[in-house]
Short mmCIF file of C-alpha atoms in Angstrom, two decimals:
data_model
loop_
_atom_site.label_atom_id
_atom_site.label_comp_id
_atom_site.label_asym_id
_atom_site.label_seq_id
_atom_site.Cartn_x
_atom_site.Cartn_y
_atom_site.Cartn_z
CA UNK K 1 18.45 -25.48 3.44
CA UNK K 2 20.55 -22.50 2.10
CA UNK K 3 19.84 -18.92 3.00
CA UNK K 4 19.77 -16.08 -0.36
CA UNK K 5 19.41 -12.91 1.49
CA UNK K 6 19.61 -11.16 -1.79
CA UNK K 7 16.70 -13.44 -3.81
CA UNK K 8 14.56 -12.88 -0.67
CA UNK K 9 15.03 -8.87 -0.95
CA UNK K 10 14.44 -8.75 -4.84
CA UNK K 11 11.63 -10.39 -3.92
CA UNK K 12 9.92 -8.53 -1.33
CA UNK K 13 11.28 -4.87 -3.30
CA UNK K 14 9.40 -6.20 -6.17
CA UNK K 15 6.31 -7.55 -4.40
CA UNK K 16 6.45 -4.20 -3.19
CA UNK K 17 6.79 -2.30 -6.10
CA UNK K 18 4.18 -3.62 -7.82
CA UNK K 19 1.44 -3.57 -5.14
CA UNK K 20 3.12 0.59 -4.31
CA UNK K 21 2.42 1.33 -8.48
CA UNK K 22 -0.85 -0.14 -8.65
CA UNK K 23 -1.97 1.36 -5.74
CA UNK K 24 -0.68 4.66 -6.54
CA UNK K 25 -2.61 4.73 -9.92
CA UNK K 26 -5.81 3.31 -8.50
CA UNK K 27 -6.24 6.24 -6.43
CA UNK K 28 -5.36 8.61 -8.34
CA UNK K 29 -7.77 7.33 -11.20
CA UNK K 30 -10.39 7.51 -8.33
CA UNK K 31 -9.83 10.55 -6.60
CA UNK K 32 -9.26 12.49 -10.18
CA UNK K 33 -12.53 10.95 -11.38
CA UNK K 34 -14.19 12.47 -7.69
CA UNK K 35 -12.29 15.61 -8.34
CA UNK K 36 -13.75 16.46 -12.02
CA UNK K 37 -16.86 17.68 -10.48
CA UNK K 38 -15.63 18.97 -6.61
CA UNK K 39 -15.87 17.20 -3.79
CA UNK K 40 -18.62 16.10 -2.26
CA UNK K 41 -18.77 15.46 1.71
CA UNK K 42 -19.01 12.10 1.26
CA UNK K 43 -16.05 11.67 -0.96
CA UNK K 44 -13.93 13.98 1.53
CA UNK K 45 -14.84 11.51 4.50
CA UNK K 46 -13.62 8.38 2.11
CA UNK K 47 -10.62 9.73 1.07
CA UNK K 48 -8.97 9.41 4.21
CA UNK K 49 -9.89 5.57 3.93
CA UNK K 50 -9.80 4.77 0.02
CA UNK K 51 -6.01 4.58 0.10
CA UNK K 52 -6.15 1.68 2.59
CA UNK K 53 -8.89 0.10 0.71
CA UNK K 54 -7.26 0.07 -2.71
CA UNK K 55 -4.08 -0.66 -1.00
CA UNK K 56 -5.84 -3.98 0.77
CA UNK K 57 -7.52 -5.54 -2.46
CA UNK K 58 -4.13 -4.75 -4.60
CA UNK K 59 -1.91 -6.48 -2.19
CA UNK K 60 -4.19 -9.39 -1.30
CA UNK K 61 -4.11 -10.15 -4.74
CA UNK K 62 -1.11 -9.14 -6.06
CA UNK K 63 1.17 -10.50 -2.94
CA UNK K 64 -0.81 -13.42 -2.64
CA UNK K 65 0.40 -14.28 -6.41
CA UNK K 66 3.65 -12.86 -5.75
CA UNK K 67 3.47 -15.28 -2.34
CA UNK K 68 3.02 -18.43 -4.18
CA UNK K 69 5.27 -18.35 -6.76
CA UNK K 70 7.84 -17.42 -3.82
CA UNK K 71 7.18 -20.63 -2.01
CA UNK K 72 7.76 -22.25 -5.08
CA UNK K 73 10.76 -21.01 -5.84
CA UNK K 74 12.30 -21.92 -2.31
CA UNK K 75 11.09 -25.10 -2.51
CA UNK K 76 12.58 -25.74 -5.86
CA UNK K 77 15.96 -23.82 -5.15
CA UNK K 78 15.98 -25.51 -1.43
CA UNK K 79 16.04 -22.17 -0.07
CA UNK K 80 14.54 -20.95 3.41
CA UNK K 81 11.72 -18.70 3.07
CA UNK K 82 11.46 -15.94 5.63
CA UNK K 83 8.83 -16.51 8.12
CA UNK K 84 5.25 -15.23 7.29
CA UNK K 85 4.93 -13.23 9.75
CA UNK K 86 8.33 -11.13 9.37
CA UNK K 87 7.48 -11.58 5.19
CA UNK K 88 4.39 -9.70 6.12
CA UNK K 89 6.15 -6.80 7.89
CA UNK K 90 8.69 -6.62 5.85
CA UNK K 91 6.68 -6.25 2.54
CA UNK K 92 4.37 -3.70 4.42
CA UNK K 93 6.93 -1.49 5.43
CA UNK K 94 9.06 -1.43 1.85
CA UNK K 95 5.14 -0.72 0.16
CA UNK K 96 4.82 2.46 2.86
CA UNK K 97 7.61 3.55 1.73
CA UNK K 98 7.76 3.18 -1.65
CA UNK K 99 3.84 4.63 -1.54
CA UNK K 100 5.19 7.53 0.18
CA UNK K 101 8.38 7.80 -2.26
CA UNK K 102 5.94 7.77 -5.59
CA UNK K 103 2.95 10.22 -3.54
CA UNK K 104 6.23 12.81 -2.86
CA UNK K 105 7.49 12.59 -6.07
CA UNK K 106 4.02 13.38 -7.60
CA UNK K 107 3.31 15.98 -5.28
CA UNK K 108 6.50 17.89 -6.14
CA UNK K 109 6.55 17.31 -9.55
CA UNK K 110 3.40 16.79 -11.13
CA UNK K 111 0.27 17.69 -9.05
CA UNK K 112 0.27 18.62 -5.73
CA UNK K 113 -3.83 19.66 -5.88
CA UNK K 114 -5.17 16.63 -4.77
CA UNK K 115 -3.53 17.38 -0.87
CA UNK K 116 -4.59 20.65 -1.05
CA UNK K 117 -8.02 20.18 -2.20
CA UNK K 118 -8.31 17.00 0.43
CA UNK K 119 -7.40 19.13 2.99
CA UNK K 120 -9.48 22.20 1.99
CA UNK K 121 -12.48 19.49 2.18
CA UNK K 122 -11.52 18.45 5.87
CA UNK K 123 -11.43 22.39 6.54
CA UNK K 124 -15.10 22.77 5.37
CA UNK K 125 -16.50 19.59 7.00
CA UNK K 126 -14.85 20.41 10.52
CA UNK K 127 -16.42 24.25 10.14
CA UNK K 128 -19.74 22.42 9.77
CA UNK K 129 -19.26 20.24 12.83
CA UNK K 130 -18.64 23.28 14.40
CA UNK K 131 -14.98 22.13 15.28
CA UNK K 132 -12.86 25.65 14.46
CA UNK K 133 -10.38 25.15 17.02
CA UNK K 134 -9.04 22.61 14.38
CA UNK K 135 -8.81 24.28 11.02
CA UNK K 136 -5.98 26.64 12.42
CA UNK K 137 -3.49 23.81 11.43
CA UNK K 138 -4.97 22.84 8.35
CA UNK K 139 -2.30 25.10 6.35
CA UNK K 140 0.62 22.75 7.39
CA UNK K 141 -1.55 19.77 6.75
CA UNK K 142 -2.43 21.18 3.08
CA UNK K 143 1.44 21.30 2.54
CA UNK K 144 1.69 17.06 3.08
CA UNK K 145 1.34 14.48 -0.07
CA UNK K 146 -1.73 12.91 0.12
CA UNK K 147 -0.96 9.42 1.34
CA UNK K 148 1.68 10.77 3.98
CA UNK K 149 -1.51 12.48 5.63
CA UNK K 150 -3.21 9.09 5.80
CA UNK K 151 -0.22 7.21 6.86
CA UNK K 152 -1.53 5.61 9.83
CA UNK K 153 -4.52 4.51 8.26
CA UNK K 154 -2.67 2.78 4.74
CA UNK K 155 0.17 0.97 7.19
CA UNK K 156 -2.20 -0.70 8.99
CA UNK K 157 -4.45 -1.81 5.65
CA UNK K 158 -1.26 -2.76 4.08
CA UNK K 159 0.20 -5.00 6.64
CA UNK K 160 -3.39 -6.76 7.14
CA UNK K 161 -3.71 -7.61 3.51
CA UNK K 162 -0.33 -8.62 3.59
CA UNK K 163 -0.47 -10.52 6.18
CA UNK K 164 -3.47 -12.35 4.80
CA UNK K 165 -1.40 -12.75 1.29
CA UNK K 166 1.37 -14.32 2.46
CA UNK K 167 -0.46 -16.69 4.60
CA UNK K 168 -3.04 -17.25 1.69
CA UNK K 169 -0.05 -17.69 -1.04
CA UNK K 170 1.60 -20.02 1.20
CA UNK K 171 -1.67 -22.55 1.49
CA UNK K 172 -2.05 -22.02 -2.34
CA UNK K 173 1.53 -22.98 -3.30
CA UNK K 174 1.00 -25.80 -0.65
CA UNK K 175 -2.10 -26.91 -2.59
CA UNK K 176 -0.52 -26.48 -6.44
CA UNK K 177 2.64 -28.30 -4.73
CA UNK K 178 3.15 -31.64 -6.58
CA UNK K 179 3.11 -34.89 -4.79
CA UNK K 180 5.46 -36.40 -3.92
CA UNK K 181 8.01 -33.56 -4.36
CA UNK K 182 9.53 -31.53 -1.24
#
């Protein structure tokens, strides 16, 4: 079996790319849609979540599409696919950054209210838990792109539903494989 660094990059970018872009408008849609009447508490304490959950459905689907017509191809082109587990890592961390890349550019460009209001939110719910010793850093955390302030939280959504697509688009391309061919 040959190695094709470069096929298995243009792969994983685009994988990537797709899963960054769809995630990117999802939340926006959502948290725009939230926005057009103010926050409410509840929406504030999902927000820090949402952009893991949107980014775990779109990648479990969209990688686990992306997956199987990548087994396919190395099967047909007698190429080595890159091991799940590193596929999984690897696709996770070009997402992250390509999520952060899109967020920054929005943020600097476009719109750069949704941080500012998300973070005004967190201000107002700590001041009701009575947590003040808190909000004095809330003006540097205003000053972040959205998805950068939940970065922990989306990296470790991403690389489960990644890991979960690759290992799910493997068994499908296994299943769709033909017998009798390699």
């Amino acid at each position: 079996m040959k190695k094709n660094h470069k096929f298995h990059f243009i792969h994983f970018f685009n994988m990537s790319f797709v899963s960054a872009t769809l995630t990117i408008i999802a939340v926006y849609w959502i948290v725009f849609s939230w926005r057009s009447d103010g926050f409410s508490r509840l929406e504030i304490s999902i927000m820090s979540v949402i952009g893991g959950l949107v980014v775990f459905v779109v990648s479990l689907f969209v990688n686990a599409f992306f997956e199987t017509q990548y087994q396919k191809y190395c099967r047909f082109e007698n190429i080595k696919p890159v091991k799940l587990f590193l596929q999984a890592i690897t696709v996770s961390v070009y997402t992250i950054i390509i999520l952060f890349f899109m967020d920054f550019l929005f943020s600097a460009f476009i719109d750069d209210s949704i941080q500012m209001d998300y973070a005004d939110g967190l201000n107002q719910l700590m001041i009701l838990d009575g947590k003040k010793d808190l909000v004095e850093g809330i003006s540097e955390f205003r000053k972040i792109p959205f998805f950068i302030q939940n970065g922990v939280m989306l990296f470790i959504f991403c690389f489960f539903s990644n890991l979960i697509a690759v290992f799910s688009g493997q068994k499908i391309s296994n299943l769709l494989k033909k017998p009798g061919v390699p």
